[in-house]
Coordinates of C-alpha atoms in Angstrom, one line a residue:
M1 CA -36.9 41.6 38.9
S2 CA -39.1 42.6 35.1
V3 CA -39.7 40.1 32.4
S4 CA -39.7 42.2 28.8
D5 CA -43.2 41.9 26.7
P6 CA -43.2 38.9 24.1
I7 CA -42.7 39.9 21.0
I8 CA -46.3 39.1 18.6
E9 CA -46.0 38.1 15.1
Q10 CA -48.4 36.5 13.1
R11 CA -46.9 33.0 12.1
P12 CA -45.7 32.3 8.2
F13 CA -47.6 30.7 5.6
Q14 CA -46.1 27.7 4.6
V15 CA -47.9 26.7 1.5
D16 CA -50.9 29.4 0.0
P17 CA -53.7 29.7 1.6
S18 CA -55.9 29.9 -1.5
H19 CA -54.7 26.4 -2.6
P20 CA -57.4 24.7 -4.4
G21 CA -57.4 22.2 -1.8
L22 CA -57.9 24.3 0.6
A23 CA -61.5 25.7 -1.3
G24 CA -64.7 25.3 0.5
L25 CA -63.2 25.5 4.3
D26 CA -63.6 28.9 6.1
P27 CA -60.9 31.4 5.5
V28 CA -60.0 31.6 9.0
L29 CA -58.9 27.4 9.5
A30 CA -57.5 27.9 5.4
R31 CA -54.9 29.9 6.8
V32 CA -54.6 28.1 10.3
Y33 CA -53.9 25.6 7.7
A34 CA -51.7 27.0 5.5
A35 CA -49.8 28.8 8.5
R36 CA -49.0 24.3 10.0
G37 CA -48.0 23.4 6.2
I38 CA -51.5 21.5 5.3
D39 CA -52.6 22.3 1.6
D40 CA -55.4 19.2 1.9
P41 CA -57.2 18.3 4.9
A42 CA -56.3 14.6 3.8
L43 CA -53.0 15.3 4.3
L44 CA -54.1 15.4 8.9
G45 CA -53.2 11.9 8.7
R46 CA -56.3 11.0 10.9
R47 CA -56.3 7.2 9.5
L48 CA -55.0 4.5 10.6
Q49 CA -54.5 3.3 7.5
E50 CA -51.9 5.7 7.2
L51 CA -49.8 5.3 10.1
L52 CA -46.4 4.3 9.1
P53 CA -44.9 0.6 8.9
D54 CA -43.7 -0.9 12.0
S55 CA -41.2 -2.6 9.9
Q56 CA -39.3 1.2 9.3
M57 CA -38.7 1.0 13.0
K58 CA -35.4 -0.9 13.9
G59 CA -35.2 -3.7 16.6
V60 CA -39.3 -4.7 16.3
P61 CA -38.2 -8.2 14.6
A62 CA -35.7 -9.1 17.2
A63 CA -38.2 -8.3 19.7
V64 CA -41.1 -9.7 17.9
E65 CA -38.5 -12.9 17.7
R66 CA -38.0 -13.1 21.4
L67 CA -41.6 -12.2 21.8
L68 CA -42.8 -15.5 20.2
K69 CA -40.0 -17.5 22.2
A70 CA -41.6 -16.2 25.6
F71 CA -45.0 -16.5 24.4
E72 CA -44.6 -20.3 22.8
Q73 CA -42.8 -21.5 26.3
Q74 CA -44.9 -19.8 28.3
E75 CA -42.6 -17.3 30.2
K76 CA -43.1 -14.8 32.6
I77 CA -42.9 -11.6 31.5
L78 CA -42.4 -8.1 33.7
I79 CA -42.8 -4.4 32.1
V80 CA -40.3 -2.3 34.5
G81 CA -42.1 1.4 33.4
D82 CA -41.6 5.1 34.1
F83 CA -43.6 7.6 36.9
D84 CA -45.4 9.8 34.2
C85 CA -48.2 9.7 31.8
D86 CA -46.6 8.7 28.8
G87 CA -44.7 5.6 31.1
A88 CA -48.0 5.0 33.0
T89 CA -49.9 4.7 29.5
S90 CA -47.0 2.6 28.5
T91 CA -47.5 0.1 31.1
S92 CA -50.8 -0.3 30.3
V93 CA -50.8 -0.6 27.0
G94 CA -47.6 -3.4 27.1
L95 CA -49.8 -5.1 29.8
L96 CA -53.4 -5.5 28.3
G97 CA -51.8 -6.0 25.1
L98 CA -49.7 -8.5 26.2
R99 CA -52.8 -10.1 27.6
M100 CA -55.1 -9.2 25.0
L101 CA -52.5 -11.1 22.8
G102 CA -52.5 -14.4 25.1
A103 CA -49.6 -14.0 26.9
A104 CA -48.8 -16.5 30.1
E105 CA -48.2 -14.4 32.4
V106 CA -47.6 -10.8 32.4
D107 CA -46.8 -7.9 35.5
Y108 CA -45.4 -4.7 35.8
L109 CA -42.9 -3.2 38.1
V110 CA -42.3 0.9 38.1
P111 CA -39.8 2.4 40.2
N112 CA -40.9 4.8 43.1
R113 CA -39.1 7.7 41.8
F114 CA -38.0 8.3 45.8
E115 CA -36.6 5.2 46.1
Y116 CA -35.3 3.7 43.2
G117 CA -35.1 6.6 40.4
Y118 CA -35.6 6.7 37.0
G119 CA -34.9 3.7 34.3
L120 CA -33.9 -0.1 35.1
S121 CA -30.9 0.6 37.4
T122 CA -29.3 -2.3 38.8
E123 CA -31.5 -2.0 42.7
I124 CA -34.7 -2.1 40.7
V125 CA -33.7 -5.0 39.2
D126 CA -32.7 -6.5 42.0
V127 CA -36.4 -5.7 42.8
A128 CA -37.8 -7.3 39.9
A129 CA -35.6 -10.5 40.3
Q130 CA -37.9 -11.2 43.3
N131 CA -41.1 -12.4 40.7
K132 CA -38.4 -14.3 38.5
P133 CA -39.6 -13.2 35.6
D134 CA -37.8 -14.9 32.2
L135 CA -38.4 -11.4 30.0
V136 CA -38.2 -7.4 31.4
I137 CA -39.0 -5.3 28.7
T138 CA -38.7 -1.6 29.3
V139 CA -41.3 1.2 28.4
D140 CA -40.4 4.8 28.5
N141 CA -36.8 3.7 29.3
G142 CA -34.3 1.8 29.5
I143 CA -31.8 3.5 26.6
S144 CA -29.4 4.7 29.0
S145 CA -29.4 1.5 31.6
I146 CA -26.2 -0.1 30.8
E147 CA -25.5 -1.5 33.9
G148 CA -28.9 -2.4 34.7
V149 CA -29.3 -4.8 31.4
A150 CA -26.5 -6.1 32.4
R151 CA -27.2 -6.7 35.9
A152 CA -30.6 -8.4 34.3
Q153 CA -28.2 -10.7 31.5
S154 CA -26.1 -11.6 35.1
L155 CA -29.2 -13.0 36.0
G156 CA -30.3 -15.0 33.8
I157 CA -33.0 -12.1 32.9
D158 CA -33.1 -11.5 29.1
V159 CA -34.7 -7.7 28.1
I160 CA -36.1 -5.9 25.4
V161 CA -36.0 -2.0 25.6
T162 CA -39.0 -0.1 24.5
D163 CA -37.9 3.7 25.0
H164 CA -38.0 7.6 22.5
H165 CA -35.6 9.3 24.3
L166 CA -32.5 10.2 22.9
A167 CA -29.7 7.3 22.9
G168 CA -26.0 8.3 24.4
A169 CA -22.7 7.0 23.3
E170 CA -23.6 3.6 24.1
L171 CA -26.0 1.2 23.6
P172 CA -27.1 -1.0 26.7
D173 CA -26.4 -4.8 25.5
A174 CA -30.0 -6.1 25.4
C175 CA -31.4 -9.2 23.6
A176 CA -33.4 -6.1 21.1
I177 CA -33.8 -2.1 21.2
V178 CA -36.8 -0.5 20.4
N179 CA -36.3 3.3 19.8
P180 CA -37.0 5.3 16.9
N181 CA -34.0 7.5 18.3
Q182 CA -31.0 4.8 18.1
P183 CA -28.7 5.1 16.0
G184 CA -29.4 3.9 12.2
C185 CA -33.3 3.7 13.0
D186 CA -35.5 4.5 9.3
F187 CA -38.4 5.2 11.3
I188 CA -39.7 8.8 10.1
A189 CA -41.4 10.0 12.8
K190 CA -38.8 10.1 15.6
S191 CA -41.3 12.4 18.0
T192 CA -43.4 8.9 18.6
C193 CA -43.1 8.5 22.4
G194 CA -42.9 5.5 24.6
V195 CA -46.6 4.6 24.6
G196 CA -46.3 4.6 20.6
V197 CA -43.2 2.8 20.4
I198 CA -45.1 -0.1 22.8
F199 CA -48.0 0.1 21.0
Y200 CA -45.7 -0.7 17.3
V201 CA -44.5 -3.5 19.1
L202 CA -47.7 -5.3 20.1
I203 CA -49.0 -4.2 16.3
A204 CA -46.0 -6.3 14.9
L205 CA -46.3 -9.4 17.7
R206 CA -49.7 -9.8 17.1
R207 CA -49.0 -10.0 12.9
A208 CA -46.0 -12.8 13.8
L209 CA -48.4 -14.2 16.1
D210 CA -51.5 -14.4 13.6
E211 CA -49.0 -15.8 11.0
R212 CA -48.4 -18.9 13.1
G213 CA -52.3 -19.6 13.9
W214 CA -52.0 -18.2 17.7
F215 CA -55.9 -17.1 17.1
N216 CA -57.0 -19.1 15.3
G217 CA -58.3 -16.7 12.9
K218 CA -59.7 -14.2 15.5
A219 CA -56.8 -11.5 15.8
P220 CA -58.1 -9.3 19.1
N221 CA -58.1 -5.6 18.1
L222 CA -55.9 -3.4 19.4
A223 CA -56.7 -0.5 18.5
S224 CA -59.0 -0.8 21.6
L225 CA -55.7 0.7 23.2
L226 CA -55.5 3.6 21.7
D227 CA -57.4 6.1 23.9
L228 CA -54.5 5.6 26.1
V229 CA -51.9 5.7 23.2
A230 CA -53.2 8.6 22.9
L231 CA -53.4 10.1 26.6
G232 CA -49.8 9.2 26.7
T233 CA -48.4 10.9 23.3
V234 CA -50.1 14.4 24.4
A235 CA -49.0 14.5 27.6
D236 CA -46.1 14.2 26.9
V237 CA -45.6 16.9 24.7
V238 CA -44.3 15.5 22.0
P239 CA -44.4 16.7 18.2
L240 CA -47.8 16.1 16.8
E241 CA -46.3 15.6 13.6
R242 CA -49.0 13.4 11.2
N243 CA -47.9 9.8 12.5
N244 CA -48.6 11.0 16.0
R245 CA -51.9 13.2 14.7
A246 CA -53.4 10.0 13.3
L247 CA -53.1 8.0 16.8
V248 CA -54.1 11.0 18.8
W249 CA -57.4 11.0 16.7
Q250 CA -58.1 7.7 16.4
G251 CA -57.8 7.8 20.4
L252 CA -60.1 10.5 20.8
Q253 CA -62.7 9.3 18.6
R254 CA -62.9 6.8 20.9
I255 CA -63.4 8.4 23.7
R256 CA -65.6 10.6 22.5
A257 CA -67.8 7.1 21.5
G258 CA -67.8 6.1 25.5
Q259 CA -64.8 3.4 23.9
A260 CA -62.5 3.7 26.6
R261 CA -61.0 2.6 29.5
P262 CA -63.2 2.9 32.3
G263 CA -60.2 4.7 34.6
L264 CA -59.7 7.2 31.8
L265 CA -63.6 7.2 31.7
A266 CA -63.4 8.4 35.3
L267 CA -60.5 10.4 35.6
I268 CA -62.2 12.6 32.6
E269 CA -65.8 12.4 35.1
V270 CA -63.7 13.8 37.8
S271 CA -62.0 16.4 35.6
G272 CA -65.6 18.1 34.9
R273 CA -65.1 17.5 30.7
N274 CA -67.0 16.6 28.5
R275 CA -66.1 12.7 27.3
S276 CA -68.4 13.8 24.0
R277 CA -66.3 17.2 23.2
L278 CA -63.0 16.0 24.9
V279 CA -59.8 17.6 22.5
A280 CA -56.6 17.0 23.2
S281 CA -55.9 19.7 25.2
D282 CA -57.8 18.1 27.5
L283 CA -56.0 15.2 27.9
G284 CA -52.8 17.3 28.4
F285 CA -54.3 19.7 30.7
A286 CA -56.8 17.9 32.5
I287 CA -56.2 14.6 33.0
A288 CA -53.0 14.2 32.5
P289 CA -51.8 16.2 35.5
R290 CA -54.2 13.8 37.6
L291 CA -52.4 10.6 36.8
N292 CA -49.2 12.4 36.9
A293 CA -50.5 13.7 40.7
A294 CA -49.0 9.7 41.8
G295 CA -46.5 9.4 40.1
R296 CA -45.0 12.8 41.5
L297 CA -46.3 12.5 45.2
E298 CA -46.7 8.7 46.0
D299 CA -46.4 5.5 43.5
M300 CA -46.8 5.5 40.0
S301 CA -48.9 2.0 40.6
I302 CA -51.9 4.2 41.9
G303 CA -52.8 5.6 38.6
I304 CA -52.0 2.4 36.3
E305 CA -54.0 0.1 38.9
C306 CA -56.8 3.0 37.5
L307 CA -56.1 2.6 34.0
L308 CA -56.2 -1.3 34.3
E309 CA -59.2 -1.6 36.6
E310 CA -62.4 -2.7 35.1
D311 CA -65.2 -1.9 36.7
Y312 CA -65.8 2.1 36.3
D313 CA -67.1 2.6 40.1
R314 CA -63.9 1.0 41.7
A315 CA -62.1 3.0 39.3
L316 CA -64.1 6.3 40.1
E317 CA -63.0 5.5 43.5
M318 CA -59.4 5.8 42.5
A319 CA -59.8 8.5 40.0
R320 CA -61.2 10.5 42.7
S321 CA -58.1 9.5 44.8
L322 CA -55.6 10.8 42.1
D323 CA -57.5 14.3 42.2
D324 CA -57.0 14.9 45.5
L325 CA -53.1 13.7 44.7
N326 CA -53.1 16.5 42.3
K327 CA -54.9 19.4 44.7
E328 CA -52.0 18.4 47.1
R329 CA -49.8 18.4 43.9
R330 CA -50.9 21.8 43.4
G331 CA -50.6 23.4 46.6
I332 CA -46.7 22.2 46.5
E333 CA -46.1 24.2 43.5
Q334 CA -47.7 27.0 44.0
E335 CA -45.4 27.5 47.0
M336 CA -42.6 26.4 45.4
Q337 CA -43.2 29.1 42.4
H338 CA -43.8 31.6 45.4
Q339 CA -40.4 30.5 46.5
A340 CA -38.4 30.6 43.5
L341 CA -40.0 34.0 42.5
E342 CA -38.7 35.2 45.9
L343 CA -35.5 33.7 45.6
L344 CA -35.4 35.9 41.7
G345 CA -36.4 38.5 43.5
Q346 CA -33.9 38.7 46.7
L347 CA -31.1 38.8 43.4
S348 CA -32.1 42.3 42.5
L349 CA -31.8 41.2 38.7
N350 CA -34.2 42.7 35.7
D351 CA -34.4 39.9 32.8
Q352 CA -31.2 41.5 31.1
E353 CA -29.0 40.6 33.9
L354 CA -30.1 37.2 34.8
P355 CA -27.9 33.9 34.0
F356 CA -28.9 32.4 30.9
G357 CA -29.5 29.4 32.1
L358 CA -30.9 29.8 35.4
C359 CA -30.6 27.2 38.5
L360 CA -32.7 27.5 41.5
Y361 CA -32.5 24.7 44.5
D362 CA -34.0 24.8 48.1
E363 CA -33.7 22.6 50.5
Y364 CA -37.3 21.8 51.3
W365 CA -38.1 21.0 47.5
H366 CA -40.6 18.3 46.2
Q367 CA -38.8 16.5 44.1
G368 CA -42.0 15.9 42.3
V369 CA -42.7 18.6 41.8
I370 CA -39.3 20.4 40.6
G371 CA -40.5 19.5 37.2
I372 CA -43.4 21.6 36.9
L373 CA -42.1 24.3 38.9
A374 CA -38.6 24.7 36.5
S375 CA -41.9 24.8 33.6
R376 CA -43.6 27.9 35.3
I377 CA -40.4 29.6 35.8
K378 CA -39.2 28.9 32.2
E379 CA -42.4 30.9 30.7
R380 CA -42.0 33.5 33.3
V381 CA -38.2 34.3 32.6
H382 CA -38.1 32.2 29.1
R383 CA -34.3 30.9 29.6
P384 CA -33.2 27.5 30.3
V385 CA -34.3 26.7 33.7
I386 CA -33.3 24.4 36.1
A387 CA -35.0 23.2 39.4
F388 CA -32.9 21.1 42.4
A389 CA -34.3 19.3 44.5
P390 CA -32.3 17.3 47.4
G391 CA -31.6 13.6 46.8
D392 CA -30.1 11.3 49.1
D393 CA -26.3 11.2 49.8
G394 CA -25.2 14.5 49.2
E395 CA -26.7 14.5 45.9
I396 CA -29.4 16.8 44.6
K397 CA -31.8 16.5 41.4
G398 CA -32.5 18.4 38.9
S399 CA -35.2 19.2 36.6
A400 CA -35.1 21.3 33.4
R401 CA -37.0 22.8 30.9
S402 CA -35.6 24.1 27.8
I403 CA -36.8 27.1 25.1
N404 CA -36.2 26.9 21.9
G405 CA -33.1 27.3 20.2
F406 CA -31.3 24.7 23.4
H407 CA -31.7 21.2 22.9
I408 CA -31.4 20.8 27.1
R409 CA -30.0 16.8 26.8
D410 CA -27.3 17.8 24.3
G411 CA -26.4 21.3 26.1
L412 CA -25.7 18.8 29.9
D413 CA -23.9 16.5 27.6
A414 CA -21.8 19.0 26.5
V415 CA -21.2 20.0 30.3
A416 CA -20.6 16.5 31.0
A417 CA -18.3 16.2 28.5
K418 CA -15.9 19.7 29.8
H419 CA -16.6 18.9 33.1
P420 CA -15.8 15.3 33.8
G421 CA -17.8 14.1 36.8
L422 CA -19.7 17.1 37.2
L423 CA -22.6 15.3 35.8
K424 CA -23.6 12.1 38.2
K425 CA -26.5 11.1 35.8
F426 CA -28.2 12.6 33.3
G427 CA -30.3 12.1 30.4
G428 CA -33.6 14.0 28.3
H429 CA -34.6 15.2 25.2
A430 CA -35.2 18.7 23.3
M431 CA -37.0 21.0 25.6
A432 CA -36.9 18.3 29.3
A433 CA -34.3 16.8 30.9
G434 CA -33.6 15.3 34.1
M435 CA -29.9 15.1 36.0
T436 CA -28.2 14.2 39.4
I437 CA -25.3 16.1 40.8
A438 CA -23.2 16.3 43.7
A439 CA -24.9 19.5 46.2
D440 CA -21.3 20.8 47.1
D441 CA -20.9 20.7 42.6
L442 CA -24.0 23.1 42.6
P443 CA -21.8 26.6 42.3
A444 CA -19.4 24.4 39.4
F445 CA -22.4 23.4 37.3
R446 CA -24.3 26.9 37.8
E447 CA -21.1 28.0 36.3
A448 CA -21.1 25.0 33.6
F449 CA -24.3 25.4 32.3
D450 CA -25.0 28.9 32.2
T451 CA -21.7 29.0 30.2
E452 CA -22.9 27.0 27.6
V453 CA -26.6 28.1 27.4
R454 CA -24.4 31.3 26.2
R455 CA -22.4 29.8 24.4
Q456 CA -25.1 28.9 22.1
L457 CA -27.9 31.7 22.5
D458 CA -27.3 35.5 22.4
A459 CA -29.8 37.9 24.4
A460 CA -32.3 38.4 21.0
D461 CA -32.8 34.7 22.1
L462 CA -34.3 35.2 26.1
T463 CA -37.2 37.3 24.2
Q464 CA -40.2 35.5 24.1
R465 CA -41.6 35.3 20.5
I466 CA -45.5 34.7 20.3
L467 CA -46.7 32.7 16.5
T468 CA -50.3 33.6 16.2
D469 CA -52.6 33.2 13.2
G470 CA -53.6 36.9 13.1
E471 CA -56.6 39.0 14.5
L472 CA -60.5 38.4 13.8
A473 CA -62.9 40.4 11.7
E474 CA -65.6 41.1 14.5
A475 CA -68.0 38.9 12.6
E476 CA -65.5 36.1 12.8
F477 CA -66.1 35.8 16.5
S478 CA -68.8 33.0 16.1
M479 CA -69.3 29.4 18.1
T480 CA -69.6 28.0 14.8
L481 CA -66.2 28.6 14.1
A482 CA -65.1 27.8 17.6
E483 CA -66.9 24.5 17.0
E484 CA -64.9 24.2 13.5
L485 CA -61.3 24.8 14.8
R486 CA -62.1 23.0 17.6
N487 CA -62.2 20.0 15.8
A488 CA -60.3 20.5 13.1
G489 CA -57.0 19.1 14.6
P490 CA -55.9 17.3 16.5
W491 CA -53.8 20.4 17.9
G492 CA -50.8 20.0 20.0
H493 CA -46.9 20.3 19.9
Q494 CA -45.6 21.6 16.7
F495 CA -48.8 21.4 15.5
P496 CA -50.5 24.5 17.5
E497 CA -54.0 25.1 18.3
P498 CA -54.9 28.7 16.5
L499 CA -54.2 31.3 18.1
F500 CA -55.3 34.7 17.3
E501 CA -54.4 38.6 19.0
G502 CA -55.8 41.6 19.1
R503 CA -56.9 44.9 20.7
F504 CA -59.8 45.0 22.8
H505 CA -61.6 47.2 25.3
L506 CA -61.8 46.5 28.3
L507 CA -65.2 46.8 29.9
Q508 CA -65.0 44.1 33.2
Q509 CA -62.5 42.3 34.8
R510 CA -62.4 40.7 38.4
I511 CA -60.7 37.2 39.9
V512 CA -62.6 34.0 39.9
G513 CA -61.1 30.6 41.7
Q514 CA -58.2 33.3 43.2
R515 CA -56.2 33.3 40.4
H516 CA -58.1 33.1 37.3
L517 CA -59.1 37.2 35.6
K518 CA -62.3 37.1 34.0
M519 CA -63.3 39.3 31.4
V520 CA -65.4 41.5 29.3
V521 CA -63.9 42.7 25.8
M522 CA -65.1 44.4 22.9
P523 CA -62.7 44.6 19.9
E524 CA -61.3 47.8 19.0
G525 CA -64.1 49.2 16.3
G526 CA -66.5 47.1 17.2
T527 CA -69.9 46.4 19.1
L528 CA -69.8 43.0 20.6
A529 CA -69.0 42.6 23.9
L530 CA -67.3 38.8 24.5
D531 CA -66.7 36.9 27.5
A532 CA -62.8 35.9 28.4
I533 CA -60.9 34.4 30.8
A534 CA -57.2 34.4 31.9
F535 CA -56.0 31.7 34.0
N536 CA -53.3 32.1 37.0
V537 CA -52.7 35.6 36.8
D538 CA -50.5 38.0 38.3
T539 CA -52.8 39.0 41.4
L540 CA -50.5 41.3 41.9
V541 CA -51.3 42.8 38.7
W542 CA -54.8 42.3 37.5
P543 CA -57.6 43.1 37.7
D544 CA -56.5 46.5 37.5
E545 CA -59.0 49.7 37.2
S546 CA -57.0 51.8 35.4
V547 CA -56.9 49.7 32.2
Q548 CA -59.1 50.3 29.8
R549 CA -57.6 48.9 26.3
V550 CA -55.6 45.5 26.5
R551 CA -53.7 43.4 23.6
L552 CA -54.8 40.1 24.2
V553 CA -53.2 36.7 22.9
Y554 CA -56.0 34.4 23.0
R555 CA -58.0 31.1 21.3
L556 CA -61.4 30.4 20.7
D557 CA -63.6 28.0 22.7
V558 CA -67.1 27.8 23.7
N559 CA -67.7 27.8 27.4
E560 CA -70.8 25.0 28.9
F561 CA -72.6 26.3 31.5
R562 CA -75.6 24.9 33.6
G563 CA -77.0 24.0 29.6
Q564 CA -75.9 26.9 28.3
R565 CA -73.3 27.4 25.7
T566 CA -71.9 31.0 24.6
L567 CA -69.0 32.0 23.0
Q568 CA -65.1 32.8 25.1
L569 CA -61.6 33.7 24.3
M570 CA -59.2 31.6 26.6
V571 CA -56.3 34.4 26.8
D572 CA -53.2 33.1 26.7
W573 CA -51.2 36.3 27.2
I574 CA -52.3 40.1 28.2
G575 CA -50.9 43.3 28.0
A576 CA -52.3 46.6 28.8
E577 CA -52.3 49.4 26.1
V578 CA -51.8 53.2 27.1

């Protein structure tokens, strides 16, 4: 198997970099903003006052009305969450927020991935009913739970659905549905994730309670939950459009100031990050994986309890347990990735002959890690990938990751329409989805999925394109610029962190930490020696002492080690130059 080198292009400008609104900025930052459609830093949307009003989100009035009844009649409320980081933060924000607002009794339940699967299933409703709740609130799930909501109603339990996943042809018959992606919702920030949706419901509920004199003029400050809102938003890899940037920026400021949940501060400590300099990418690559490890390998309630814990020392013990789980998850993932690459190698195919839509399965793979595996393989072969693991009763469960140009949830919908009964369950969004099929149907599904991907994509779409912000002059390699770019975000999905490219002399190279390539490089035509590191390289390729020149795609960063701060290039892609 071979994989073509990517096409590296400079990101086109959406506005003029010389726009008066960008005057006074470093020229590099000005062109970075211009390439992202920002002609005035005020458009970053960092202030809470700039958040879109909750009145635009369909279903909020009905949800608030039902919650007011629950508060006034001191009903028992049960939150049903999901087993990823967005689900964990959504559950925590919902629970903490309702308690802050004065709910009489509120608890949570998260389905175990391996026993009940995803969402408000009829089975999990029966489990929930043992606690005799009057009201169930789903967070980060529920939009496809037709049978689950019906089961709850038959038991006399009302349901409020709060979700952000795409709706199917039929909606659950809940007493309220709050989802920016449901038909008829005018809320323009469609990328709001689960934790953002429940946060909006809480904002509207606080206002309604305040209008009724519930707080005696002392309404609680829900901004104290923004650290968790920021974490869930970044972790779910939703587009960081203006509204999400405000939520994330405000959450980051609270974290940097130490005004965060003890559990989140403990996770930052065990991950070795500097709280006062934390950025969005730290939430996505250091904190979220440790929290997700609980849901992937055991039970997400471990992660939720860490976020809910008020005592820092106890939270630190939980964070260390999550760190251990994450190490275990990494080991499982690396073994599965090795097996997947062996499977591809056995096909004796090059990247032009691989299926356009790739399905991989192994009877020993772990359900909790197939999503990460699909993502890793997708990065290597640049095409939609589904990794399957054994389920129950002759079923297998798949996790899909896609590339730009192929909406994976809509693609699965098309497969289901053309092949009724082939997909038992599926759901998701543009870039990620989950599904269940019969194990015996895997060959048929493989063919149907590949056919659908081929219908929408051509060979050119399978060549990876990396968009950068161009090259840097030697004088621009500075810690001052690195810090300025670091703090110019928050950066994230569809508002990407500044990325540069260039050709360098490779002066030194060695492997550190098993799979990371540590280098010293010098820009072509320059005299400045720079530290650089590329994580998780192919150790069959690197280091290579015969390579003296490389092309790098990289980010500027400041490395802190034993009190020393130095400029470092964080390499996203490396290619040998002849």
